[in-house]
Short mmCIF file of N, CA and C in Angstrom, two decimals:
data_model
loop_
_atom_site.label_atom_id
_atom_site.label_comp_id
_atom_site.label_asym_id
_atom_site.label_seq_id
_atom_site.Cartn_x
_atom_site.Cartn_y
_atom_site.Cartn_z
N MET X 1 -37.53 16.95 19.74
CA MET X 1 -36.18 16.26 19.01
C MET X 1 -35.10 16.28 20.34
N ASP X 2 -34.62 14.85 19.67
CA ASP X 2 -33.17 14.96 20.50
C ASP X 2 -32.17 14.95 19.61
N VAL X 3 -31.45 15.19 20.18
CA VAL X 3 -29.82 15.33 19.39
C VAL X 3 -28.70 14.00 20.20
N VAL X 4 -28.27 13.87 19.39
CA VAL X 4 -27.75 12.33 19.34
C VAL X 4 -26.20 12.46 18.89
N TYR X 5 -25.01 12.75 19.75
CA TYR X 5 -23.88 12.44 19.13
C TYR X 5 -22.92 11.49 19.33
N VAL X 6 -22.13 11.28 17.99
CA VAL X 6 -21.80 9.99 18.16
C VAL X 6 -20.30 9.97 17.08
N GLU X 7 -19.12 9.35 17.89
CA GLU X 7 -17.78 9.52 18.24
C GLU X 7 -17.66 8.27 17.55
N LEU X 8 -17.18 8.35 16.26
CA LEU X 8 -16.65 7.31 15.18
C LEU X 8 -15.28 7.21 15.81
N VAL X 9 -14.90 5.34 16.05
CA VAL X 9 -13.40 4.72 16.72
C VAL X 9 -13.34 4.13 15.57
N CYS X 10 -11.81 4.52 14.85
CA CYS X 10 -11.38 3.51 14.25
C CYS X 10 -10.12 2.59 14.78
N ASP X 11 -10.30 1.54 14.75
CA ASP X 11 -9.74 0.60 15.10
C ASP X 11 -7.93 0.75 14.54
N GLU X 12 -7.99 1.19 13.13
CA GLU X 12 -6.68 0.90 12.26
C GLU X 12 -6.51 2.42 11.79
N GLU X 13 -5.07 2.73 12.26
CA GLU X 13 -4.20 3.73 11.91
C GLU X 13 -4.06 3.90 9.79
N PRO X 14 -4.46 4.68 9.56
CA PRO X 14 -3.81 5.17 7.98
C PRO X 14 -2.51 4.68 7.69
N ASN X 15 -2.11 3.92 6.99
CA ASN X 15 -0.59 3.52 6.87
C ASN X 15 -0.15 4.57 5.35
N ARG X 16 0.92 4.35 5.23
CA ARG X 16 1.70 5.27 3.92
C ARG X 16 2.50 4.55 3.61
N VAL X 17 3.00 4.28 2.21
CA VAL X 17 4.29 3.22 1.87
C VAL X 17 5.11 4.51 1.28
N VAL X 18 6.08 4.25 1.89
CA VAL X 18 6.79 4.97 1.00
C VAL X 18 8.18 4.39 0.05
N LEU X 19 8.72 4.52 -0.95
CA LEU X 19 9.51 3.98 -1.50
C LEU X 19 10.89 4.79 -1.61
N THR X 20 11.71 3.97 -0.99
CA THR X 20 12.88 4.86 -0.54
C THR X 20 14.19 4.82 -1.29
N ASP X 21 14.06 3.76 -2.18
CA ASP X 21 15.23 3.01 -3.48
C ASP X 21 14.43 2.14 -4.13
N PRO X 22 14.47 2.48 -5.82
CA PRO X 22 13.89 1.61 -6.76
C PRO X 22 14.77 0.08 -6.70
N GLY X 23 16.05 0.09 -6.36
CA GLY X 23 16.63 -1.36 -6.52
C GLY X 23 17.48 -1.32 -8.00
N PRO X 24 17.86 -2.46 -8.48
CA PRO X 24 18.13 -2.82 -9.45
C PRO X 24 17.20 -2.75 -11.13
N HIS X 25 16.31 -3.07 -10.33
CA HIS X 25 14.99 -3.07 -11.41
C HIS X 25 13.75 -2.35 -11.26
N VAL X 26 14.10 -0.94 -11.59
CA VAL X 26 13.90 0.47 -12.19
C VAL X 26 12.47 0.01 -12.67
N LEU X 27 12.63 -0.33 -13.98
CA LEU X 27 11.64 -0.97 -14.66
C LEU X 27 10.51 -1.23 -14.60
N GLU X 28 10.84 -2.67 -13.58
CA GLU X 28 9.52 -3.22 -12.77
C GLU X 28 8.66 -3.08 -11.60
N VAL X 29 9.66 -1.94 -11.14
CA VAL X 29 9.20 -1.51 -10.06
C VAL X 29 8.49 -0.40 -10.24
N ALA X 30 8.56 0.29 -11.43
CA ALA X 30 7.80 1.53 -12.21
C ALA X 30 6.66 0.79 -12.51
N LYS X 31 6.61 -0.61 -12.89
CA LYS X 31 5.45 -1.18 -13.51
C LYS X 31 4.37 -1.36 -12.43
N VAL X 32 5.23 -1.83 -11.08
CA VAL X 32 4.35 -2.20 -10.09
C VAL X 32 3.21 -0.59 -9.36
N ILE X 33 4.28 0.11 -9.83
CA ILE X 33 3.61 1.86 -8.80
C ILE X 33 2.19 1.88 -9.95
N ARG X 34 2.89 1.73 -10.92
CA ARG X 34 1.75 1.90 -12.27
C ARG X 34 0.25 0.58 -11.95
N ARG X 35 0.65 -0.17 -11.46
CA ARG X 35 -1.02 -1.30 -11.30
C ARG X 35 -1.49 -0.81 -9.87
N ARG X 36 -0.66 -0.73 -9.10
CA ARG X 36 -1.30 0.07 -7.59
C ARG X 36 -1.85 1.13 -7.50
N THR X 37 -1.05 2.25 -8.45
CA THR X 37 -1.96 3.66 -8.46
C THR X 37 -2.49 4.03 -9.74
N GLY X 38 -2.42 3.57 -10.74
CA GLY X 38 -3.10 4.13 -11.49
C GLY X 38 -2.62 5.10 -12.58
N LEU X 39 -1.12 5.38 -11.65
CA LEU X 39 0.03 6.55 -12.99
C LEU X 39 0.03 5.53 -13.89
N SER X 40 0.58 6.62 -15.12
CA SER X 40 0.75 6.16 -16.48
C SER X 40 2.08 5.46 -16.00
N LEU X 41 2.37 5.27 -16.89
CA LEU X 41 3.81 4.30 -16.73
C LEU X 41 4.94 5.19 -16.60
N TRP X 42 5.05 6.79 -17.38
CA TRP X 42 6.02 7.54 -17.80
C TRP X 42 6.24 8.33 -16.28
N HIS X 43 4.55 8.27 -15.35
CA HIS X 43 4.60 9.22 -14.31
C HIS X 43 4.97 8.66 -13.26
N SER X 44 4.88 7.05 -13.45
CA SER X 44 5.44 6.38 -11.97
C SER X 44 7.20 5.94 -12.25
N LYS X 45 7.98 6.47 -13.62
CA LYS X 45 8.94 6.41 -13.46
C LYS X 45 9.36 7.83 -13.05
N LEU X 46 8.99 9.04 -13.51
CA LEU X 46 9.04 10.38 -12.89
C LEU X 46 9.31 10.22 -11.71
N LEU X 47 8.17 9.20 -10.79
CA LEU X 47 8.09 9.35 -9.36
C LEU X 47 9.43 8.59 -8.63
N LEU X 48 10.14 7.86 -9.42
CA LEU X 48 10.79 7.28 -9.11
C LEU X 48 12.43 8.06 -8.64
N GLY X 49 12.14 9.02 -9.46
CA GLY X 49 13.29 10.24 -9.57
C GLY X 49 13.19 11.34 -8.83
N GLN X 50 12.16 10.79 -7.53
CA GLN X 50 11.56 11.86 -6.28
C GLN X 50 11.64 10.77 -4.86
N LEU X 51 13.15 10.15 -5.02
CA LEU X 51 12.71 9.51 -3.70
C LEU X 51 13.39 10.42 -2.27
N PRO X 52 12.76 10.36 -1.33
CA PRO X 52 11.79 9.08 -0.91
C PRO X 52 10.12 9.80 -1.73
N ALA X 53 9.11 8.84 -2.36
CA ALA X 53 8.64 8.95 -2.50
C ALA X 53 7.31 8.31 -1.70
N THR X 54 6.06 8.88 -1.68
CA THR X 54 5.32 8.26 -1.14
C THR X 54 4.30 7.31 -2.79
N VAL X 55 3.79 6.11 -2.25
CA VAL X 55 3.54 5.61 -3.22
C VAL X 55 1.95 5.14 -3.19
N ALA X 56 1.81 5.24 -1.41
CA ALA X 56 0.34 4.85 -1.35
C ALA X 56 0.09 5.84 0.25
N GLU X 57 -0.89 6.56 -0.01
CA GLU X 57 -1.30 7.17 1.07
C GLU X 57 -2.83 7.09 1.76
N ASP X 58 -2.62 7.06 3.45
CA ASP X 58 -3.98 6.73 4.27
C ASP X 58 -4.62 5.55 3.51
N VAL X 59 -3.81 4.17 3.62
CA VAL X 59 -4.22 3.04 3.24
C VAL X 59 -4.38 2.04 4.40
N SER X 60 -5.21 1.30 4.02
CA SER X 60 -5.86 -0.04 5.36
C SER X 60 -4.15 -0.62 5.22
N SER X 61 -4.07 -1.35 6.66
CA SER X 61 -2.52 -1.87 6.72
C SER X 61 -2.30 -3.01 6.08
N ASP X 62 -3.77 -3.66 5.71
CA ASP X 62 -3.70 -4.72 4.74
C ASP X 62 -2.97 -4.49 2.98
N LEU X 63 -3.90 -3.20 2.58
CA LEU X 63 -3.25 -2.63 1.09
C LEU X 63 -2.03 -2.26 1.24
N ALA X 64 -1.37 -1.38 2.67
CA ALA X 64 0.08 -0.96 2.35
C ALA X 64 0.82 -2.48 2.66
N GLY X 65 0.48 -3.28 3.35
CA GLY X 65 1.51 -4.69 3.49
C GLY X 65 1.45 -5.19 1.79
N ALA X 66 0.43 -5.48 1.29
CA ALA X 66 0.28 -6.15 0.20
C ALA X 66 0.90 -5.40 -0.91
N THR X 67 1.26 -3.57 -0.99
CA THR X 67 1.79 -2.74 -1.72
C THR X 67 3.13 -2.85 -1.82
N ALA X 68 3.59 -2.90 -0.57
CA ALA X 68 4.94 -2.78 0.07
C ALA X 68 5.45 -4.34 -0.24
N ASP X 69 4.86 -5.15 0.02
CA ASP X 69 5.52 -6.74 -0.56
C ASP X 69 5.70 -6.74 -1.88
N GLU X 70 4.66 -5.80 -2.62
CA GLU X 70 4.57 -6.18 -4.23
C GLU X 70 6.28 -5.43 -4.79
N LEU X 71 6.10 -4.01 -4.32
CA LEU X 71 7.45 -3.64 -4.54
C LEU X 71 8.84 -4.49 -3.83
N ARG X 72 8.87 -4.86 -2.98
CA ARG X 72 10.30 -5.63 -2.75
C ARG X 72 10.39 -6.61 -3.18
N ALA X 73 9.59 -7.51 -3.75
CA ALA X 73 9.41 -8.24 -4.66
C ALA X 73 10.25 -7.46 -5.96
N ALA X 74 9.36 -6.95 -6.14
CA ALA X 74 10.35 -6.19 -7.72
C ALA X 74 11.66 -5.69 -7.39
N GLY X 75 12.40 -5.18 -6.64
CA GLY X 75 13.47 -5.29 -5.89
C GLY X 75 13.50 -3.71 -4.92
N ALA X 76 12.63 -3.33 -4.95
CA ALA X 76 12.42 -1.92 -4.30
C ALA X 76 12.88 -1.72 -2.85
N ALA X 77 13.10 -0.97 -1.84
CA ALA X 77 13.14 -0.65 -0.61
C ALA X 77 11.93 0.25 -0.25
N VAL X 78 11.22 -0.56 0.44
CA VAL X 78 10.32 0.37 0.93
C VAL X 78 10.02 0.58 2.60
N GLU X 79 9.39 1.89 3.08
CA GLU X 79 8.84 1.22 4.20
C GLU X 79 7.31 1.90 4.43
N VAL X 80 6.88 0.79 5.33
CA VAL X 80 5.23 1.30 5.62
C VAL X 80 5.46 2.04 7.14
N GLN X 81 5.06 3.38 7.03
CA GLN X 81 4.51 4.17 7.78
C GLN X 81 2.94 4.18 8.30
N HIS X 82 3.25 4.40 9.81
CA HIS X 82 1.55 4.64 10.41
C HIS X 82 1.23 6.12 10.99
#
């Protein structure tokens, strides 16, 4: 019986989307968080009180970019960390 060792190589680093400032449209930002995370609107609003807050963790760069773009469109300040 032969033993084969395999090393998985992932080209993409996990990304994290961090909300640093909700901006002037807090309710719109909370709605985006709700849509992207599945949290209730109440929990999304609570998250805005705990800044900086991680909105998405260990996601692909495409998903992190899309989430960040949607949050920025709602008026929030966001960082994508690798």
